[in-house]
Coordinates of C-alpha atoms and ligand atoms in Angstrom, one line a residue:
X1 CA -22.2 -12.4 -16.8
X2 CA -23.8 -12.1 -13.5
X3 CA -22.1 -12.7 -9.7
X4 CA -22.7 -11.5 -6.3
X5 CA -19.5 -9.4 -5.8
X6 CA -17.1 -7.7 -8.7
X7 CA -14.2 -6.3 -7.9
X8 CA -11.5 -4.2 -10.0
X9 CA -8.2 -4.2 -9.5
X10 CA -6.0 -7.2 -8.2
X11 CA -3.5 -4.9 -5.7
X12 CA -3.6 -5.7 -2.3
X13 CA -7.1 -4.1 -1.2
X14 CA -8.7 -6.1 -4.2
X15 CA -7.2 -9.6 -3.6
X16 CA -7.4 -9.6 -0.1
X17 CA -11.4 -8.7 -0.1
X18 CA -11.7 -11.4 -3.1
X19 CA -10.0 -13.8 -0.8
X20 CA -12.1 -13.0 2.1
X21 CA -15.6 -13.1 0.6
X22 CA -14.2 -16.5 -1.6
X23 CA -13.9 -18.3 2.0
X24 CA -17.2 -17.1 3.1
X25 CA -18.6 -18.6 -0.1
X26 CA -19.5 -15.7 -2.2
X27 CA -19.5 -15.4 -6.0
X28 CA -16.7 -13.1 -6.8
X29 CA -15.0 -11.9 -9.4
X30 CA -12.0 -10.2 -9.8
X31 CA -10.7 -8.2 -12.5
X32 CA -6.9 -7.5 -13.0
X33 CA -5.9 -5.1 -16.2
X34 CA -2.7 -6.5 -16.1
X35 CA -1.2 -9.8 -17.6
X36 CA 1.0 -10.4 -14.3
X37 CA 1.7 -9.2 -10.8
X38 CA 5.2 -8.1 -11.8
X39 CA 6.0 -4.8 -11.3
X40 CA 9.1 -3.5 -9.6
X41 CA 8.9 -1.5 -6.4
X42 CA 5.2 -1.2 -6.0
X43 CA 5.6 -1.7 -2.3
X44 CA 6.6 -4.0 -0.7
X45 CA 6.4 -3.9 2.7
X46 CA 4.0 -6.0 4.9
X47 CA 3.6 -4.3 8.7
X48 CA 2.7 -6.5 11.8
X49 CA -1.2 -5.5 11.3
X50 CA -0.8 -7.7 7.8
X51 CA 1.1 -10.8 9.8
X52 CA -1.5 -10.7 12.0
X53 CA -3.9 -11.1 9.2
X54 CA -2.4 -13.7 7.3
X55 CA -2.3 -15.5 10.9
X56 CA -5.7 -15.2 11.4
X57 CA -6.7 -16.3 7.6
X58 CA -4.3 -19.1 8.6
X59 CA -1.7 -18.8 5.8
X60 CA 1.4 -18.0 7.8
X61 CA 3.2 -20.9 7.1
X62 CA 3.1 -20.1 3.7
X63 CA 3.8 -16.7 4.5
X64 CA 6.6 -17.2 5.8
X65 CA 7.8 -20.0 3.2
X66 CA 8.4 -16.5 0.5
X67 CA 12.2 -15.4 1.4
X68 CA 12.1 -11.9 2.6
X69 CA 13.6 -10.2 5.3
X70 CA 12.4 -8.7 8.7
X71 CA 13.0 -5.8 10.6
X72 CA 12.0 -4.7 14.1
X73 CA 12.9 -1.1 13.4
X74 CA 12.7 1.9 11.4
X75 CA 15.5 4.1 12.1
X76 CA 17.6 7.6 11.2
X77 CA 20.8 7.5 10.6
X78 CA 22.7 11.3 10.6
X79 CA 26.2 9.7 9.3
X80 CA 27.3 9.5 12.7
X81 CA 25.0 7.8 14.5
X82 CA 22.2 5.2 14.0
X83 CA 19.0 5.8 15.7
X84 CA 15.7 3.3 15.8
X85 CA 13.0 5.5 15.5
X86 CA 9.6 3.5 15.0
X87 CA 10.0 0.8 17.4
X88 CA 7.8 -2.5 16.9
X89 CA 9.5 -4.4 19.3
X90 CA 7.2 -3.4 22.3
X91 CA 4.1 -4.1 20.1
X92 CA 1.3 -5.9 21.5
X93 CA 0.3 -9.2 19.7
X94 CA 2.4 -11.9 18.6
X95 CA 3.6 -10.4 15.3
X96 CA 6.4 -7.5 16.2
X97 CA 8.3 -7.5 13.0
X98 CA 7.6 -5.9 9.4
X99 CA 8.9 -8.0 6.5
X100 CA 9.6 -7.1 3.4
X101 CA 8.2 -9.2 0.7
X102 CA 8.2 -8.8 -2.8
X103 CA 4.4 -7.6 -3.5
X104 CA 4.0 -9.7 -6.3
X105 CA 4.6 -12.8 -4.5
X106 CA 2.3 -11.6 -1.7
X107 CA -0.2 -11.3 -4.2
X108 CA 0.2 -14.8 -5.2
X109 CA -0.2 -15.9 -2.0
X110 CA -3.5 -14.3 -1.9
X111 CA -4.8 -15.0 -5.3
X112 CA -3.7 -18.8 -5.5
X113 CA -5.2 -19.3 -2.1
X114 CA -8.5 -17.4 -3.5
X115 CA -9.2 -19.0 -6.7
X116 CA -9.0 -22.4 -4.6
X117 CA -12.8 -21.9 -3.9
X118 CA -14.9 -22.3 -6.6
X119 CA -17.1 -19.2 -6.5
X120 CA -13.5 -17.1 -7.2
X121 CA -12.7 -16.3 -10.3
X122 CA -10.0 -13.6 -11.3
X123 CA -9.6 -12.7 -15.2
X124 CA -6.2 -11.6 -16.0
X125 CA -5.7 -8.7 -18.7
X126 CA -9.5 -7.6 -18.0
X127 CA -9.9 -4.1 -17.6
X128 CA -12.9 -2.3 -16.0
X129 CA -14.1 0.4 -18.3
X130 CA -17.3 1.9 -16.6
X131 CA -20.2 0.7 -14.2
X132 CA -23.5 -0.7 -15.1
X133 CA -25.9 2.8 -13.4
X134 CA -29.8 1.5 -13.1
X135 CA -32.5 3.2 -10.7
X136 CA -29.7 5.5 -8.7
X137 CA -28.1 2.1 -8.1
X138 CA -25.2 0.0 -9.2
X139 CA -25.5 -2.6 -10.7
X140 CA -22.1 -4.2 -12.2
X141 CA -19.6 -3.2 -14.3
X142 CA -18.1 -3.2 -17.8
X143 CA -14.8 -4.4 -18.8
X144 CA -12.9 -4.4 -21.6
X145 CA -10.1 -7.6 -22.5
X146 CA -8.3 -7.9 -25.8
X147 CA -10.9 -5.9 -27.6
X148 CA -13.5 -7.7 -26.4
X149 CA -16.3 -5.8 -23.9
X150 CA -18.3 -7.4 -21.1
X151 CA -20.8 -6.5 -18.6
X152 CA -20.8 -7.7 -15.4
X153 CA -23.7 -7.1 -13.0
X154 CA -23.4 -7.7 -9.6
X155 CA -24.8 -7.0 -6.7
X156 CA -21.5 -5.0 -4.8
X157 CA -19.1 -3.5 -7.2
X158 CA -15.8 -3.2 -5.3
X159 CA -13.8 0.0 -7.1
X160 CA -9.8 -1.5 -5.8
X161 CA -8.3 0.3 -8.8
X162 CA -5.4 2.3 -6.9
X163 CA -5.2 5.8 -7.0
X164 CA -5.9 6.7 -10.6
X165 CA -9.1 5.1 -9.8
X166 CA -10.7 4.6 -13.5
X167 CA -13.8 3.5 -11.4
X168 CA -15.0 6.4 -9.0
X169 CA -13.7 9.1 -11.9
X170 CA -16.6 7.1 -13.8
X171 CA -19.1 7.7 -11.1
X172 CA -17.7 11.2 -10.3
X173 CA -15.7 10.7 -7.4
X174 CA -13.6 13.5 -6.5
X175 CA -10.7 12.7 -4.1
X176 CA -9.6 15.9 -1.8
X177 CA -6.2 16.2 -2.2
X178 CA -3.8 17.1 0.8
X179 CA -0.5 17.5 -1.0
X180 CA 2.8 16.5 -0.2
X181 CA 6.2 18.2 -0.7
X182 CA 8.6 15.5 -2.2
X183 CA 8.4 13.1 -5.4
X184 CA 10.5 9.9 -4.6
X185 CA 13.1 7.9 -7.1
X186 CA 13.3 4.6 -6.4
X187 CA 16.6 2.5 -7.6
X188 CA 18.3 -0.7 -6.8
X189 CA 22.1 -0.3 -5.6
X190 CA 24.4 -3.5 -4.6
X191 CA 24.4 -3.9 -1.9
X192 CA 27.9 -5.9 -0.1
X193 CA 29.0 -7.7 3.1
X194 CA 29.8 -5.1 6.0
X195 CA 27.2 -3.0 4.7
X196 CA 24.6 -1.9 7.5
X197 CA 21.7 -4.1 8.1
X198 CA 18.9 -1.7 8.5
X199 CA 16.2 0.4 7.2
X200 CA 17.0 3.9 7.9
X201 CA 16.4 7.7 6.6
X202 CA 19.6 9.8 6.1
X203 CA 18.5 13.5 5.7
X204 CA 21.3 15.6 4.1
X205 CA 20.9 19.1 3.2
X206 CA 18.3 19.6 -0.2
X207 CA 17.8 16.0 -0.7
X208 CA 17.5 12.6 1.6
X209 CA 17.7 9.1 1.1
X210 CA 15.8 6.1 2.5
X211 CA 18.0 3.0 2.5
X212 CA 16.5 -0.6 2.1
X213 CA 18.3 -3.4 3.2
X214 CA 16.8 -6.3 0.8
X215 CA 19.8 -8.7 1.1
X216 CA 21.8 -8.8 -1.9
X217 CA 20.8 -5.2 -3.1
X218 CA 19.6 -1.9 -1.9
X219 CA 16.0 -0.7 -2.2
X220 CA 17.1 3.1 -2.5
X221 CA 14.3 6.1 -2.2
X222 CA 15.9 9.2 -3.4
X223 CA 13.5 12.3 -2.0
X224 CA 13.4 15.4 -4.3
X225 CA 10.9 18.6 -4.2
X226 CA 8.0 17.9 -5.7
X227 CA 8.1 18.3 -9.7
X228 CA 11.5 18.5 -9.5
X229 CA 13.0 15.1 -11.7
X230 CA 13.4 16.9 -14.9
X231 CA 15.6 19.6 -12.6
X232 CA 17.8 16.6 -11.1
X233 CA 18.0 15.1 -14.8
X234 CA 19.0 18.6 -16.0
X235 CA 21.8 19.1 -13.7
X236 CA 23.6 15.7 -14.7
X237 CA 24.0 11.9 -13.6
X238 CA 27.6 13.0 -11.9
X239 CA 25.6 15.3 -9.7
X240 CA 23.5 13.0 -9.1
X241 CA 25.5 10.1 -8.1
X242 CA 27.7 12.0 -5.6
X243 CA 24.4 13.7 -4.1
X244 CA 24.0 9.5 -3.3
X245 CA 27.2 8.9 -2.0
X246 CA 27.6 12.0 -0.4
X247 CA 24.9 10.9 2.1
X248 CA 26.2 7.1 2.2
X249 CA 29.8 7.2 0.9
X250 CA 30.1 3.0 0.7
X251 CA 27.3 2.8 -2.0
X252 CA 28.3 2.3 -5.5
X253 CA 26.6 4.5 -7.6
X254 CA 28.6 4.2 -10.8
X255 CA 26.4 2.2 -12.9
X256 CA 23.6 4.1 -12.0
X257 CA 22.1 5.9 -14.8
X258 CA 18.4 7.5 -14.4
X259 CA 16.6 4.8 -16.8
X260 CA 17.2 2.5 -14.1
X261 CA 15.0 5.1 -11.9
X262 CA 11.6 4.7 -11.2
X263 CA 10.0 8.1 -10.0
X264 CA 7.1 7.6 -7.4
X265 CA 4.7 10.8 -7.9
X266 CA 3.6 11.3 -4.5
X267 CA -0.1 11.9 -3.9
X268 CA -1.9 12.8 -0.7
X269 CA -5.3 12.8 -1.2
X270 CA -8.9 11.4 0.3
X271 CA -12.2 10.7 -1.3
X272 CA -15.1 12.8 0.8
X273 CA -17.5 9.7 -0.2
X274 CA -17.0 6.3 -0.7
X275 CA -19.6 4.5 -1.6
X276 CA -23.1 4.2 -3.6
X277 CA -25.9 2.0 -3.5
X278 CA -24.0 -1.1 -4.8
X279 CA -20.9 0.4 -5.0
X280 CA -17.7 0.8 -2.9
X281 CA -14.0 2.1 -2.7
X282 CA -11.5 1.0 -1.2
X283 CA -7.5 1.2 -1.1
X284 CA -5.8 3.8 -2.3
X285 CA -9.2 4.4 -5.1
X286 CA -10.1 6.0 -1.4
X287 CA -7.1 7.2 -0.1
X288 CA -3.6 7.5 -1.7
X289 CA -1.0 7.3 1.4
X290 CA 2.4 9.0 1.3
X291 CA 5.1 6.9 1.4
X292 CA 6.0 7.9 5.3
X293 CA 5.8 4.9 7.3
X294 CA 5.4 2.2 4.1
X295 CA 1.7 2.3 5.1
X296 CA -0.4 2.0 1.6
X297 CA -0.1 -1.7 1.3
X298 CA -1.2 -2.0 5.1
X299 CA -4.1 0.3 4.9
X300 CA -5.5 -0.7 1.8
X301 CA -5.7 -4.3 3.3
X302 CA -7.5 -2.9 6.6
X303 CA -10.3 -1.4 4.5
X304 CA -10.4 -5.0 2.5
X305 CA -10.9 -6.5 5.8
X306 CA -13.3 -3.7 7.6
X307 CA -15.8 -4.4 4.3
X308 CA -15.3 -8.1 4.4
X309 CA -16.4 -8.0 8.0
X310 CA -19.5 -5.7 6.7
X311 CA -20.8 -7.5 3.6
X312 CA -20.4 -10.7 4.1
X313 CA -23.2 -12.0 6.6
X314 CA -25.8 -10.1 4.1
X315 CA -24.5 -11.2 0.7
X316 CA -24.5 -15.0 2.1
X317 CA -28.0 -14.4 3.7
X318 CA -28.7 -13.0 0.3
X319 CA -27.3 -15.6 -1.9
X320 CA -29.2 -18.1 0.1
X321 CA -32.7 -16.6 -0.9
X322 CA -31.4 -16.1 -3.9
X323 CA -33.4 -14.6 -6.4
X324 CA -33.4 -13.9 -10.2
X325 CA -30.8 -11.2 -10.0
X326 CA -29.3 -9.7 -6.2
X327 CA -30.7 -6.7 -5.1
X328 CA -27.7 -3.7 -4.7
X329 CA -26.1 -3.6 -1.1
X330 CA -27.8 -1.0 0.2
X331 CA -25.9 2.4 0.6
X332 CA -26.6 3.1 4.5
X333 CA -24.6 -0.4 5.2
X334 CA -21.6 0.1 3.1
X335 CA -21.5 4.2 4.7
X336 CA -20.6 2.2 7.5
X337 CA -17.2 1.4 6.1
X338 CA -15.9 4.9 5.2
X339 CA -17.2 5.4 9.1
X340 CA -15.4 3.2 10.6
X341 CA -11.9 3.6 8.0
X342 CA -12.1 7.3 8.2
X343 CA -10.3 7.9 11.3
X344 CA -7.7 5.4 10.7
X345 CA -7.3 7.1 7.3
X346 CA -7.0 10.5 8.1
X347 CA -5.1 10.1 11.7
X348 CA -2.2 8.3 9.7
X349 CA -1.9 10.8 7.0
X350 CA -1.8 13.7 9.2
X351 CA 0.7 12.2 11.2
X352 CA 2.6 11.9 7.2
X353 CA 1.7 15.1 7.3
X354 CA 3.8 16.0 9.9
X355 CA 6.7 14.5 8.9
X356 CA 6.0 15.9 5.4
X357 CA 6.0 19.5 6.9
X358 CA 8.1 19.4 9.4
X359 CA 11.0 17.2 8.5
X360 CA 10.7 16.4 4.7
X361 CA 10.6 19.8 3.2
X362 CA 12.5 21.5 5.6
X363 CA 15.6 19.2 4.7
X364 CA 14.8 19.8 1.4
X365 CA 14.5 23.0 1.4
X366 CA 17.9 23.0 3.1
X367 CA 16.7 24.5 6.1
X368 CA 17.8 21.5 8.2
X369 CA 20.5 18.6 7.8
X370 CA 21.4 15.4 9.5
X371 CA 22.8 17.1 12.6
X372 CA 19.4 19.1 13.1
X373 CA 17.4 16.2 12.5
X374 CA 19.4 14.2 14.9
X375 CA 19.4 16.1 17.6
X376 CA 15.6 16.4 17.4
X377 CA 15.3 13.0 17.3
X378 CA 17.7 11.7 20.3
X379 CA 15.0 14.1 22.3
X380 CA 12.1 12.0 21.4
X381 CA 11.6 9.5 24.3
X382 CA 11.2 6.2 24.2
X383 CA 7.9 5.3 24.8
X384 CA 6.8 7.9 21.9
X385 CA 9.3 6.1 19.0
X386 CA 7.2 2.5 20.6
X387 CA 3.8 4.7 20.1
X388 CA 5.2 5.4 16.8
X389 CA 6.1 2.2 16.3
X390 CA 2.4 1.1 16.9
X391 CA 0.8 3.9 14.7
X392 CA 3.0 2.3 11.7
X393 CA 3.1 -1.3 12.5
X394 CA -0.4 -1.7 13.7
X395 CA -2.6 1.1 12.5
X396 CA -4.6 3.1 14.0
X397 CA -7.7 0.9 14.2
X398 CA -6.1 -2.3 13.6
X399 CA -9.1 -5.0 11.6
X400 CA -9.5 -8.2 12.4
X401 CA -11.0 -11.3 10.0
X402 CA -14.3 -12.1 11.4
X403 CA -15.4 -13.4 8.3
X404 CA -15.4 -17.1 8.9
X405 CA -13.9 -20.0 5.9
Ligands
FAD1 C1 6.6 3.2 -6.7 C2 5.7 2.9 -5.5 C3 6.3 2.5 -4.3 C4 5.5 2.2 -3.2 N1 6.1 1.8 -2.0 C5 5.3 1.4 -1.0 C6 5.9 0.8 0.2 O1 7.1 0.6 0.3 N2 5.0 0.4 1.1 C7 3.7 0.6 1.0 O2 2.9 0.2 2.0 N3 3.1 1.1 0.0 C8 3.9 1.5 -1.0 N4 3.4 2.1 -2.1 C9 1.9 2.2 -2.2 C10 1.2 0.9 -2.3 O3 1.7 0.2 -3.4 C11 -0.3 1.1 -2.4 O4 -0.7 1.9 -1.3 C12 -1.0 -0.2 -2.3 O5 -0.5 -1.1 -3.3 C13 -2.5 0.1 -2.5 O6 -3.2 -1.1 -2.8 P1 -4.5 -1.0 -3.6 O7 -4.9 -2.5 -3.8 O8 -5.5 -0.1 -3.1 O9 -4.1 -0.4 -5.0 P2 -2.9 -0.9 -6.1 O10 -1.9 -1.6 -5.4 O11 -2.6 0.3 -6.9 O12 -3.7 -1.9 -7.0 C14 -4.6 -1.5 -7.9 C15 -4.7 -2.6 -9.0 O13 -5.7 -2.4 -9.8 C16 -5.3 -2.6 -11.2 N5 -6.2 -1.7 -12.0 C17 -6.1 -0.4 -12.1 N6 -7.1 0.0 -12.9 C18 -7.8 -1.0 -13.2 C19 -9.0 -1.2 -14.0 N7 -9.6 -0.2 -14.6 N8 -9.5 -2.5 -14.2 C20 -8.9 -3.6 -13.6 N9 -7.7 -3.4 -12.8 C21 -7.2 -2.2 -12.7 C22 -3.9 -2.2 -11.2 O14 -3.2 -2.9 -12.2 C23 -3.4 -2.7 -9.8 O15 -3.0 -4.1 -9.8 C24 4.1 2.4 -3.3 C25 3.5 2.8 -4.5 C26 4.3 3.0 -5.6 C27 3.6 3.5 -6.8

């Protein structure tokens, strides 16, 4: 099989680039090792920078046609007192809101509006395996479905895999990791009438929740010190239930059991390269975020964007001359992306970083509480929780679609 673009992996840095070269009318293909988009808690949170996007590609109405809910505000809340932290109301732009959308219907979105064009096509249950390597170059991919292989040669292959990157471990790829002190448990609590409305941290003293208002139920991220679920398991479902309610005494936690946990490993970590000649990474193959701020989603769709914006004008040019088979994108243009996505990348996770070091472990190490943390935070001014509330909701070098339909 031959095409102009391959990509693997149908997240949200694969789809949206499929999308965006689809519209410029490129041959793409897009590969997806699962049957479905289904998968529970994979993040699901879609920042202002997104909006924007899908205002730009012109699919806001149907955006906005999902149910989800929207927020202006991330906040801390001590027990005591509630206070908004990253503030996106002051945002410039027209989008000052984050929703929260389930990701597999934002990946609908995308994909059904993709394979629209008829040089899309995404195979389902198709899993990359290895990449086609001729002349220092390359040039495609191989992929494995029910047994069967393939090769698919291409002139870009687009590594969108996520951050156990079966792609750039083939090509030797190497991320730097930069560590992170917490694991996170993610749950689903019921959620009632009189129940807060927010999205909010509550430190306590050794552990601390993030609360998840998602209508009829809470989206619940229980931090603990990294490595430490089997500990947590060890020490009993009673302990761990009142840890919960401890911090937010109205939840129900008595059905809770930890089968109905999902445990988020959290990973740090950066690729020093990100490209070859025909070859490129994006997403979290590049860069796994931490979960501060919600930002993976966000960031993986600014790189799709950033290398939409660099390939497409010469893979049309290219398609147009076409000959027997594409030449590989060279590597000295698609360097330009890890360029121009490195300093968004690495600003946002140092400022994770931060937080990691300075507020995460501390509280679980039990070296600071709610009260601590609170007072810290009423000192922050202002104008710094709106700059904060930029650096999450916008990004730090916020993409824009230039690619035209
Ligand atoms: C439990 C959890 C909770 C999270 N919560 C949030 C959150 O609230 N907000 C947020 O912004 N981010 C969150 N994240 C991170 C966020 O999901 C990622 O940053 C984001 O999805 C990255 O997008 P991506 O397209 O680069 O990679 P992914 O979303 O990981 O997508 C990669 C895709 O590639 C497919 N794939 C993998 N290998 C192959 C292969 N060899 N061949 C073909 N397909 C392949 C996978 O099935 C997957 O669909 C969370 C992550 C996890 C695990």
């Amino acid at each position: 099989m031959e095409t102009t673009v391959v990509i693997a992996g149908g997240g949200p840095a694969g789809a949206m680039l499929g999308l965006l070269l689809a519209r410029a009318g490129i041959e793409t293909v897009l590969l997806e090792k699962h049957a479905d988009f289904f998968r529970d808690f994979r993040g699901d949170t879609i920042h202002p920078s997104t909006i924007q996007v899908l205002d730009e590609l012109g699919l806001l109405d149907e955006f906005n046609a999902i149910p989800h809910r929207e927020f202006e505000y991330f906040g801390l809340y001590t027990g005591e007192e509630f206070i908004p932290m990253a503030d996106f109301r002051g945002l410039p732009g027209r989008h000052r809101k984050l929703a929260m959308v389930p990701q597999w219907d934002f990946l609908k979105l995308i994909t059904t509006t993709a394979d629209k064009y008829p040089n899309f096509q995404i195979m389902m249950e198709t899993k990359a395996v290895g990449v086609i390597r001729e002349n220092g170059a390359v040039r495609g991919l191989r992929a494995e479905s029910h047994g069967r292989q393939t090769e698919i040669r291409a002139a870009l292959t687009v590594a969108a895999d996520g951050r156990q990157s079966d792609l750039r471990r083939t090509v030797g790829f190497e991320p730097t990791d930069i560590g992170a002190p917490m694991d996170v448990l993610w749950f689903r609590l019921p959620r009632h009438d009189g129940h807060p409305d927010d999205v909010f941290l509550r430190p306590g003293r050794g552990t601390a929740l993030v609360s998840i208002n998602r209508g009829d139920y809470w989206q619940m991220a229980y931090l603990i010190p990294k490595g430490g679920f089997d500990d947590l398991k060890a020490r009993g479902l009673d302990h761990f239930r009142t840890s919960v309610t401890n911090l937010l005494p109205y939840l129900d936690t008595s059905t809770i059991t930890f089968d109905d946990v999902q445990l988020l490993t959290v990973i740090v970590d950066r690729l020093p390269q990100w490209h070859l000649p025909g070859f490129l990474v994006i997403g979290d193959a590049a860069h796994a975020m931490s979960p501060i701020g919600g930002v993976g989603i966000n960031l993986a769709i600014q790189d799709a964007i950033a290398a939409g914006n660099l390939v497409t004008g010469p893979l049309v040019r290219a398609q147009a001359n076409r000959r027997p088979f594409l030449a590989p994108v060279p590597g000295s243009l698609l360097a330009k992306l890890r360029r121009r996505r490195w300093y968004p990348t690495a600003a946002t996770q140092a400022l994770q970083v931060q937080v990691q070091n300075r507020i995460i472990a501390k509280v679980l190490a039990g070296d600071a509480d709610a009260g601590s943390i609170g007072a810290a935070a009423r000192r922050i001014p202002m104008p710094v929780r709106r700059l904060l509330g930029r650096a999450i909701g916008l990004g730090f070098r916020p993409e824009h679609v230039r690619s035209s339909h």
